[in-house]
Coordinates of C-alpha atoms and ligand atoms in Angstrom, one line a residue:
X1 CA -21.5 89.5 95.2
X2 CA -17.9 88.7 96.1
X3 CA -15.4 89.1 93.3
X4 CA -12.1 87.3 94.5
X5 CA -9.6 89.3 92.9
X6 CA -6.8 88.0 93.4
X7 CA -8.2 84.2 91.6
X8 CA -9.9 86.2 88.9
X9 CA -6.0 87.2 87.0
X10 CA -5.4 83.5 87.2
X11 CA -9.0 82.3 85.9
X12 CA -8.8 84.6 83.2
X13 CA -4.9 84.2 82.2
X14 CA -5.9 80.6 81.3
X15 CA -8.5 81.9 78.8
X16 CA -7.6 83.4 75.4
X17 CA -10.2 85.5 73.7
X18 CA -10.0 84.0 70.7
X19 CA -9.0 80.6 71.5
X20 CA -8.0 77.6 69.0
X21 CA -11.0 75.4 70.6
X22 CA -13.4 78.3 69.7
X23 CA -12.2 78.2 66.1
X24 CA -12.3 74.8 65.2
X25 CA -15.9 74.3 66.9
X26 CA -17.9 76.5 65.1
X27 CA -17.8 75.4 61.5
X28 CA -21.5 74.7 61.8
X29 CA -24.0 77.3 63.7
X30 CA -25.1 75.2 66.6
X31 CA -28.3 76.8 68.4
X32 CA -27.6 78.5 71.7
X33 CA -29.6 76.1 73.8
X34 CA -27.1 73.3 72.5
X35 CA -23.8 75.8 71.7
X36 CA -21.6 75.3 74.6
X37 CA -19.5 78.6 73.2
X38 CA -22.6 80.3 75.1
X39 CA -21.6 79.8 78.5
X40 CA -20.3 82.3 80.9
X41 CA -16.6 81.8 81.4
X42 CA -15.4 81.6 85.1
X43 CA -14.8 84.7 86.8
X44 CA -17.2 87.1 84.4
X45 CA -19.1 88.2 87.2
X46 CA -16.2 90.0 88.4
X47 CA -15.7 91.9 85.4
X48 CA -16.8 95.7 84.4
X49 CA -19.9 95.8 82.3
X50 CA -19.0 95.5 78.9
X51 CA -15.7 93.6 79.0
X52 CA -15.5 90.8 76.3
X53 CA -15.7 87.4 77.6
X54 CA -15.6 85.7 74.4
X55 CA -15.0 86.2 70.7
X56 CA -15.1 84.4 68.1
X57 CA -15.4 84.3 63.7
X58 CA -19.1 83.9 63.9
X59 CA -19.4 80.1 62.4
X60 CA -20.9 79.3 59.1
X61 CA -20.4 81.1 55.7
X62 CA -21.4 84.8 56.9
X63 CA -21.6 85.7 53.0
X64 CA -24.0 83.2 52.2
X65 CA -26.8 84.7 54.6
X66 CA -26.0 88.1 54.9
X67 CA -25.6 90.5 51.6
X68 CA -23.0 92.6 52.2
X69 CA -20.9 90.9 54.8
X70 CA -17.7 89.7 54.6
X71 CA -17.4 88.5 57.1
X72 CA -18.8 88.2 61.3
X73 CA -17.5 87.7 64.7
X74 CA -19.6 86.2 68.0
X75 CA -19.1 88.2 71.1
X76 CA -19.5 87.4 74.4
X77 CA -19.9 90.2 76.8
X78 CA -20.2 91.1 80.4
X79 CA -23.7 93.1 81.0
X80 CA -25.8 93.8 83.6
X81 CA -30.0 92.2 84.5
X82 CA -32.7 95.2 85.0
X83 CA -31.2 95.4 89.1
X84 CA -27.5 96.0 87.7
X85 CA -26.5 92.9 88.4
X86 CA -24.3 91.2 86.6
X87 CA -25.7 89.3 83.5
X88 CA -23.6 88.5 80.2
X89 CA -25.0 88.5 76.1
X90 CA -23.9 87.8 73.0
X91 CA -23.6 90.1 70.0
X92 CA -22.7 89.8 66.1
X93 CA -20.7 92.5 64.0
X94 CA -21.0 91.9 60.4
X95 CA -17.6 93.1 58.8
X96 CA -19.1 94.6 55.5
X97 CA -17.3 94.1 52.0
X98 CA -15.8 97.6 51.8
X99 CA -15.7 98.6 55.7
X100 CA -15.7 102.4 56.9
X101 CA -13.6 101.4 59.9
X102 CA -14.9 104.9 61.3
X103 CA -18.6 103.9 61.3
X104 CA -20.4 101.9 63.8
X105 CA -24.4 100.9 64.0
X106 CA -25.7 99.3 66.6
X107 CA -28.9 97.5 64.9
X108 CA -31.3 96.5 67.0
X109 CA -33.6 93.2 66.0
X110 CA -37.0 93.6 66.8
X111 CA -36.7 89.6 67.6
X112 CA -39.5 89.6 70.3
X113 CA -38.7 86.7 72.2
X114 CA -39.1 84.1 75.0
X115 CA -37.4 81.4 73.2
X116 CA -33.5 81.3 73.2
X117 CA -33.1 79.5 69.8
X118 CA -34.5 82.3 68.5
X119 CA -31.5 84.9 69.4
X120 CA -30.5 86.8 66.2
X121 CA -26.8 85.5 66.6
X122 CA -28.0 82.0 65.2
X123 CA -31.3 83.0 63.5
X124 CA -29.4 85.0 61.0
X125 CA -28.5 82.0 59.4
X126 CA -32.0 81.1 58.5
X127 CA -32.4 84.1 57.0
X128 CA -34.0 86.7 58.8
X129 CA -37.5 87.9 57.9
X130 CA -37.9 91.3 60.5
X131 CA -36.5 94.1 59.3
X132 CA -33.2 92.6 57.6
X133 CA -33.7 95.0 54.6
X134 CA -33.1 97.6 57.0
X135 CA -29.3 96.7 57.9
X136 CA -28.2 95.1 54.3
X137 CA -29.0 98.7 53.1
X138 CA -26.6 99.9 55.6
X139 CA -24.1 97.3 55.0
X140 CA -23.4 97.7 51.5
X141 CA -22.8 101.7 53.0
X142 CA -19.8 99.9 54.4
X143 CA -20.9 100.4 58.1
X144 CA -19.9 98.0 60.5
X145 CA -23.4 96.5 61.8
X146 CA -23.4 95.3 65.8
X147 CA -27.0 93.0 66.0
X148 CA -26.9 92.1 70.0
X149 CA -28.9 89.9 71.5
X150 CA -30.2 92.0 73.8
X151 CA -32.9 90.1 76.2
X152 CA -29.9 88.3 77.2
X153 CA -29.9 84.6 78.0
X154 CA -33.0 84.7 80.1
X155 CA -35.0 86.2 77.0
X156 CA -36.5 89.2 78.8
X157 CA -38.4 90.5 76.0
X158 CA -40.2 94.1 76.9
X159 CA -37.9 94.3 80.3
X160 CA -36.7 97.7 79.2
X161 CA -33.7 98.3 81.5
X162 CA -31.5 95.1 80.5
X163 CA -31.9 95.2 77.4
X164 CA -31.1 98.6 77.0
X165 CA -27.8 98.1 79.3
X166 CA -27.3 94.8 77.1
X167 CA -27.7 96.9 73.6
X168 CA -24.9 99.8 75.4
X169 CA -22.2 97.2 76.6
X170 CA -22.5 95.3 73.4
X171 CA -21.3 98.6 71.7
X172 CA -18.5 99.0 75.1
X173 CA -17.4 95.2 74.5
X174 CA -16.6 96.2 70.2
X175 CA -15.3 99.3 70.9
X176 CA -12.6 97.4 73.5
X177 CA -12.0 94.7 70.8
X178 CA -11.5 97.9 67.6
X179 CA -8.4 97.0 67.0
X180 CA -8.8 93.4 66.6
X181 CA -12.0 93.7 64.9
X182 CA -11.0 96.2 62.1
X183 CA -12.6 98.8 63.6
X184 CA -11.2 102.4 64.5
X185 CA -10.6 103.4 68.3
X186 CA -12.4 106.6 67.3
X187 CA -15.2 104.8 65.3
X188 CA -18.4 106.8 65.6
X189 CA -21.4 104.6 66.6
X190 CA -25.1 105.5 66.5
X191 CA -28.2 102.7 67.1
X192 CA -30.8 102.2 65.0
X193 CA -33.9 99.7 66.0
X194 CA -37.4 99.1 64.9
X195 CA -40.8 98.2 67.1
X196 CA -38.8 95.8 69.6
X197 CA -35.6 96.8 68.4
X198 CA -36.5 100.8 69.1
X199 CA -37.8 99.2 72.5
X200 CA -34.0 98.1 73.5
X201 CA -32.6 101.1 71.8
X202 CA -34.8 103.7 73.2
X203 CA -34.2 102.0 77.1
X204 CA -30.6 102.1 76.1
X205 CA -30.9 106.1 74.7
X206 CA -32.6 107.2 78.4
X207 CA -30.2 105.0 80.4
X208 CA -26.9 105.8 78.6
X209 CA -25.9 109.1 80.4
X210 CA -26.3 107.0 84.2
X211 CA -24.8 104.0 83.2
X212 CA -22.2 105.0 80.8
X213 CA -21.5 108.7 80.7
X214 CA -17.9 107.6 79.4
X215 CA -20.0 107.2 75.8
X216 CA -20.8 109.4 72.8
X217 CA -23.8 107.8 70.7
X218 CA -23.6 110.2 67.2
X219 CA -27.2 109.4 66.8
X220 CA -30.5 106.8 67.0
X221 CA -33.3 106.3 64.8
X222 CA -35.9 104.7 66.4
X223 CA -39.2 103.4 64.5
X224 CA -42.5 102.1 65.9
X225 CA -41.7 101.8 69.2
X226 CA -43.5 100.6 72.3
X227 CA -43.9 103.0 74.6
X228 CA -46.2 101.2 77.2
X229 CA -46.4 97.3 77.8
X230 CA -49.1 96.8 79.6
X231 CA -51.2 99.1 77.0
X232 CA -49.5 97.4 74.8
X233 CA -50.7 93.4 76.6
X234 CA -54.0 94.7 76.6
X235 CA -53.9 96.4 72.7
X236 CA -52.2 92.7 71.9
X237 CA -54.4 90.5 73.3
X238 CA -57.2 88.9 70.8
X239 CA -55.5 90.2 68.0
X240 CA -53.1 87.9 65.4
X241 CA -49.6 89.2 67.1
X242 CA -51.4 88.3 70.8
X243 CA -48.4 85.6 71.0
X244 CA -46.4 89.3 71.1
X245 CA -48.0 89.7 74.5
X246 CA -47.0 86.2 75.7
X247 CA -43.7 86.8 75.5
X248 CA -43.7 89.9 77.0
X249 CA -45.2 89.1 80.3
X250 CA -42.6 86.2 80.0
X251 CA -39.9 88.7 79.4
X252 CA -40.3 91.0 81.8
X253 CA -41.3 88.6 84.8
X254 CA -37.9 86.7 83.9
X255 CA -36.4 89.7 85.5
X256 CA -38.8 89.5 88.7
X257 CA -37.7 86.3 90.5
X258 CA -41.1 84.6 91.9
X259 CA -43.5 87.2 89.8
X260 CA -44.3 84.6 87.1
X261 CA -45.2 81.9 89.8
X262 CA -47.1 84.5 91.3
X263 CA -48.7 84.9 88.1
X264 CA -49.2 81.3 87.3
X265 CA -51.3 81.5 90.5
X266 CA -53.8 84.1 88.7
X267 CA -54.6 81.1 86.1
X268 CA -57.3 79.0 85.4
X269 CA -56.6 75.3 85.5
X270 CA -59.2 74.3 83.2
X271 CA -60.9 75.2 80.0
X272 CA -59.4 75.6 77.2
X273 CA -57.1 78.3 78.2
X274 CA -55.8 77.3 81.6
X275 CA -52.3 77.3 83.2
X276 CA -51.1 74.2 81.4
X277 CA -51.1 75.1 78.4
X278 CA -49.6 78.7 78.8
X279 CA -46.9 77.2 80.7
X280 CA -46.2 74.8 78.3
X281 CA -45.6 77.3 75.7
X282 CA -42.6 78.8 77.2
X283 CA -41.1 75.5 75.4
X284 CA -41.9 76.6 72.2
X285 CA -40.2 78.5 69.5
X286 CA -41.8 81.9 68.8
X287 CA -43.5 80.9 65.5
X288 CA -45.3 78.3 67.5
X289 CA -46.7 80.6 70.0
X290 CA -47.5 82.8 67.6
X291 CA -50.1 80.2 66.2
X292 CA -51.0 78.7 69.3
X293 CA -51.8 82.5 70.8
X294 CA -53.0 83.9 67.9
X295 CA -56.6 86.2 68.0
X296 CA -56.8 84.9 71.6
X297 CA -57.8 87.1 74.4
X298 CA -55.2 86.4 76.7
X299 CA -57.2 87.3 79.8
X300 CA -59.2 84.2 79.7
X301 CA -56.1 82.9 80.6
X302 CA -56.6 84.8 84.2
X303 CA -59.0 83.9 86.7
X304 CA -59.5 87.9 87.2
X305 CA -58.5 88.6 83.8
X306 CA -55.9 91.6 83.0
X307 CA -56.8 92.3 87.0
X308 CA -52.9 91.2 87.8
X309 CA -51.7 94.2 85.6
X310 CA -52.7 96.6 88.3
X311 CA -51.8 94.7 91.3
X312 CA -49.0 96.8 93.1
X313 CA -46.4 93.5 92.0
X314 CA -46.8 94.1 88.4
X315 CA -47.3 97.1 87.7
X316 CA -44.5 98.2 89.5
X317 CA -42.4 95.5 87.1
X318 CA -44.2 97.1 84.2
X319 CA -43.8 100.7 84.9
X320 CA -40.2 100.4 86.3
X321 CA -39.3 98.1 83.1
X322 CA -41.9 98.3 80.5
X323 CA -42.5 101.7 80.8
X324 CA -40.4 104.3 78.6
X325 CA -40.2 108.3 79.6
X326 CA -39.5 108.1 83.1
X327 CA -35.6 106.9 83.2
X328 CA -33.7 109.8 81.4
X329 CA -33.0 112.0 78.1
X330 CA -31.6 110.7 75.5
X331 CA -28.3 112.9 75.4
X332 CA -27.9 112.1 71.4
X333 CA -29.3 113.3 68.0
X334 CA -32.9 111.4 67.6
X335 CA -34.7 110.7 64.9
X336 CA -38.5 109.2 65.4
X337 CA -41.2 107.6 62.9
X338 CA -44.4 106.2 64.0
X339 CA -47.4 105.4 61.7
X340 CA -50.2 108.0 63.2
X341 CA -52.4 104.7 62.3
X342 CA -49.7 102.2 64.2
X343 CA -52.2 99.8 66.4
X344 CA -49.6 98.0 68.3
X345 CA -49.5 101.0 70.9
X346 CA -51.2 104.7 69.8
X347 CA -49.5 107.2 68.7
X348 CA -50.4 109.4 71.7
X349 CA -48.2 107.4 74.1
X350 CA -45.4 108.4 71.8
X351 CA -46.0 111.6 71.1
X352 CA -46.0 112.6 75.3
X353 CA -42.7 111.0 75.6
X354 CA -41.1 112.9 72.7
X355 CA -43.0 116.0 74.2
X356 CA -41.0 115.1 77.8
X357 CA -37.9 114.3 76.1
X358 CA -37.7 117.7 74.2
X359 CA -39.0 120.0 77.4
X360 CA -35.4 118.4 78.9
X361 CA -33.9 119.6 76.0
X362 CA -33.4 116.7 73.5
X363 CA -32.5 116.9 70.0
X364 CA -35.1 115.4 67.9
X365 CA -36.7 114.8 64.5
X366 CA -39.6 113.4 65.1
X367 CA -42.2 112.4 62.0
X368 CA -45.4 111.1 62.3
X369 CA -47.3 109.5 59.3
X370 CA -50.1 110.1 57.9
X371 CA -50.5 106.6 55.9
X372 CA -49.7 102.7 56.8
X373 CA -49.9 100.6 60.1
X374 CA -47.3 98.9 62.2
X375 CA -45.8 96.7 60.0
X376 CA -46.5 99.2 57.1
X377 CA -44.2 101.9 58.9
X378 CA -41.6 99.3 59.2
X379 CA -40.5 99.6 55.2
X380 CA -42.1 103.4 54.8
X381 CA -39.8 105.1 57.4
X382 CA -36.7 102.9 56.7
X383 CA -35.2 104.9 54.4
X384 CA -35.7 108.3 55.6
X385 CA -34.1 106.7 58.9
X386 CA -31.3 106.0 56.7
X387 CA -30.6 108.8 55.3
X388 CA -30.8 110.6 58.8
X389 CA -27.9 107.6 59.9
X390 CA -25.7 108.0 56.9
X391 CA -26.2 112.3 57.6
X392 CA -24.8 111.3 61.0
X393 CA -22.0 109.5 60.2
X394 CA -20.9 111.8 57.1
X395 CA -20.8 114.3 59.8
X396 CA -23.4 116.3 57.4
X397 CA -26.0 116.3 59.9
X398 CA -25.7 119.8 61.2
X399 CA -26.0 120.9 57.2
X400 CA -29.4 118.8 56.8
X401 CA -31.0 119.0 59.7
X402 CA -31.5 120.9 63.4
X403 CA -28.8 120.8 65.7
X404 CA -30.7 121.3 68.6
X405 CA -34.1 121.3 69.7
X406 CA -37.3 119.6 68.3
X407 CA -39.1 119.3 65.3
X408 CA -42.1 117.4 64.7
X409 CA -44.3 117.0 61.6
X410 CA -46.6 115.0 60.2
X411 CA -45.7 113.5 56.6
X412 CA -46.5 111.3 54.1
X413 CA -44.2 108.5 53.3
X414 CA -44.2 105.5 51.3
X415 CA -41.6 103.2 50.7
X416 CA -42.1 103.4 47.0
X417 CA -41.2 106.8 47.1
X418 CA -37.8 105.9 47.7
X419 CA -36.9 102.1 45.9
X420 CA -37.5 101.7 42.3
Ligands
NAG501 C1 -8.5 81.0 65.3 O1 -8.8 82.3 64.8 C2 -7.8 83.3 65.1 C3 -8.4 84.7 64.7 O2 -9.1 84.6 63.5 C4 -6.5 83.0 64.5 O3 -5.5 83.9 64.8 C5 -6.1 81.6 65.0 O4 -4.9 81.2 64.3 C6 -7.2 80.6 64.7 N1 -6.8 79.3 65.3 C7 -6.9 78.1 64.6 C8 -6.5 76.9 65.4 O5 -7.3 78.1 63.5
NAG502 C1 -19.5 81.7 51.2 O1 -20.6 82.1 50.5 C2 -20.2 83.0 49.4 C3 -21.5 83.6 48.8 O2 -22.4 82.6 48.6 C4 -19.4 82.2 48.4 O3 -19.0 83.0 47.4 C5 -18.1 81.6 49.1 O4 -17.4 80.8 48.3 C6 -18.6 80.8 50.4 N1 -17.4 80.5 51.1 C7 -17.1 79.2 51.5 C8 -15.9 79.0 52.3 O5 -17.9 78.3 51.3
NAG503 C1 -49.6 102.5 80.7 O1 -50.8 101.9 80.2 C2 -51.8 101.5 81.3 C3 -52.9 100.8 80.5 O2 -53.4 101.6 79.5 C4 -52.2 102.7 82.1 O3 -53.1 102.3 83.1 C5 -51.0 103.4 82.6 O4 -51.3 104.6 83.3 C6 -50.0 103.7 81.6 N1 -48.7 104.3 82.2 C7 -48.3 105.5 81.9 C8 -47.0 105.9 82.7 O5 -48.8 106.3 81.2
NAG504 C1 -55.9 73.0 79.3 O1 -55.6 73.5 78.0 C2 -55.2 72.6 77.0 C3 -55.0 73.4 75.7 O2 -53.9 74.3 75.9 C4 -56.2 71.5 76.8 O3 -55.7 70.5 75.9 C5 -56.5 70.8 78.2 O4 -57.5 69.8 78.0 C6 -56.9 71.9 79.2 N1 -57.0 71.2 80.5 C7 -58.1 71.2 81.2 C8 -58.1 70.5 82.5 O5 -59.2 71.7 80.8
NAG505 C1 -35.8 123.2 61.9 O1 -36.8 123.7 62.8 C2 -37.7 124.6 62.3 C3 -38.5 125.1 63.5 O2 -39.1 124.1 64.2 C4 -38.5 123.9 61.2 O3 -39.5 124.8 60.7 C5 -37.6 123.3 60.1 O4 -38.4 122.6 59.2 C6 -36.6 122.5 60.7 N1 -35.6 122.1 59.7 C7 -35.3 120.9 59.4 C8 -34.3 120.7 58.3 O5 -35.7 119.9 60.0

């Protein structure tokens, strides 16, 4: 790409951060399809990877939606696609009541998406249902919450390497902005992310020492995650989540110019699951895929079946991106939950990665329990996560738990042990 830099002061001299137009257009959340404010400005391409390109007081009444927050700001930043090119996204901090300007969590949304509209920076005003409890807790802890949207504007759900670069320069892009956004300039920041939102957190954990060595992550919890998406497509398939699987292929060929024509090309053109209507589903939000999609066996969608998976094309795309273990060591404090009974993607796959990680010398807790499912594992290990992240953050964490190495156990944990 060529980055004209001597144009690029004057492109960006015109534009103001936090400009009057962005202000006085956003008194109603507009959906990002529609939202002009979501629009590269000229010149981004020539920025570093996580420079802001736009902020702005998230619109609406922040308050009203969000328990907790006093307030919210939109970002735009720059970021990179899964070949390091350049790519932008957009992120939301939620300014708690009583802010710890110190404190930091990147929360990722297990959003799960091929459908823009659906980004968490305008779904949170419809109240999220995934894992919301999970971040109020922490808000009314006074930490400042980052949610990105990290599969980007493309909606590259499952494509592992941009949204983990996405989730790390959406933490780059607030740390630049700290002074203007109440935060400290030596605010700690650790990630926290569940199923999908482990997924970008987890890519971002093993890519953060290449792609930002500059950065200090003081921890991540990461719950339920996806270790393997195309064990994962297959597990998914004829199940009622299959519309999961959907959007993943979506997601990660998004990255792949031509692989989903290529793909399309696999497809039956008649019956009742032929090319038409999977293509016309990439229209639709993700609660309507989820019903069109759901219990169906998605490889009657294929003239050869899951064949494609193990064609060199895509399973290079889903090994290089969909595939965790391979792309580094998480350099910071972990801690890990998985239900031993989670049927989204077994246990197993998990379990080798941590394995992997710790040979290299990772520092991780890693629990495995012995009761719930996917979903289930979702509120049970929420709260020990918690407490690991506030342990972090009080800078307590060497008192309460190991400071290097691994441990792993199996445990029993319910929700109910801890609410009441
Ligand atoms: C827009 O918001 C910024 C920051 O909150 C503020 O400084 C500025 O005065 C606002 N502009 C208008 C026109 O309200
Ligand atoms: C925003 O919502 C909060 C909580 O419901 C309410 O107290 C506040 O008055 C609202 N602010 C505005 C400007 O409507
Ligand atoms: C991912 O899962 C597929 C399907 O089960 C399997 O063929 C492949 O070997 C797995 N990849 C890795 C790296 O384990
Ligand atoms: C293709 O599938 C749709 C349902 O998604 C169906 O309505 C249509 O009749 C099918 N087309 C053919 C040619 O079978
Ligand atoms: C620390 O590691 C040891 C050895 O693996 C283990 O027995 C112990 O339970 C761990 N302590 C904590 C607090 O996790």
């Amino acid at each position: 790409m060529l980055c004209l830099h001597y144009l690029a002061p004057i492109a960006f001299g015109l534009f103001s951060l936090v400009s009057a137009a962005d202000n006085s257009s956003t008194t109603v959340p507009i959906p990002p399809s529609l939202d002009p404010w979501y629009t590269a400005p000229q010149g981004w391409k020539c920025k570093p990877a996580g420079t802001p390109l736009r902020v702005r007081p998230a619109p609406g009444n922040i308050s009203a939606v969000v328990k907790g927050a006093a307030s919210a700001y939109n970002v735009m930043y720059r970021t990179s696609n899964s070949h390091y090119e350049p790519s932008w996204a957009v992120t939301t901090l939620l300014v708690p009541q009583t802010p710890n300007p110190k404190a930091l969590l990147s929360y990722q949304i297990a959003y799960d998406t091929h459908h823009l509209d659906d980004s968490p920076s305008y779904t949170i005003y419809s109240g999220l249902a995934t894992d919301a409890m999970a971040w109020e807790l922490v808000l009314t802890s006074g930490l400042f919450i980052n949610l990105p949207d990290y599969e980007g504007p493309t909606c590259s759900f499952g494509a592992g390497i941009t949204s983990g670069l996405a989730t790390i320069d959406s933490v780059r892009a607030l740390l630049s902005l700290s002074d203007e956004l109440g935060l400290a300039a030596d605010a700690q920041y650790a990630m926290w992310g569940y199923s999908g939102g482990a997924l970008a957190s987890q890519w971002a954990a093993e890519l953060q020492e290449s792609y930002a060595p500059e950065m200090n992550f003081a921890g991540m919890a990461i719950g339920g995650v996806p270790i393997n998406a195309t064990s994962v497509i297959r597990d998914l398939s004829g199940t009622p989540p299959a519309g999961l699987a959907f959007s993943a292929i979506w997601g990660l060929t998004s990255q792949y110019p031509g692989s989903w024509d290529e793909l399309l090309k696999r497809m039956k053109t008649e019956g009742p699951m032929n090319v038409t209507g999977w293509t016309d589903a990439v229209k639709k939000s993700t609660t309507e895929t989820a019903t069109i999609f759901a219990n169906q066996d998605l490889s009657e969608y294929f003239t050869n079946g899951f064949d494609f998976l193990y064609e060199t094309l895509f399973s290079t795309i889903f090994y290089r991106d969909g595939t965790l273990g391979h792309s580094g060591t998480p350099k910071m404090p972990v801690y890990a939950y998985k239900a031993i009974q989670d049927e989204i993607n077994p246990i197993a796959e998990l379990d080798e990665v941590i394995a992997q990680y710790c040979h290299d010398g990772a520092n991780i807790l890693y629990e495995r329990n012995t009761i719930g499912d996917h979903a289930a594992e979702g509120l049970n290990g929420a709260y020990p996560a918690l407490f690991w992240l506030q342990s972090v953050f009080a800078g307590t964490y060497g008192s309460t738990y190991n400071t290097t190495g691994c441990t792993i156990r199996d445990v029993t944990t319910s929700y109910s042990d801890f609410s009441s």
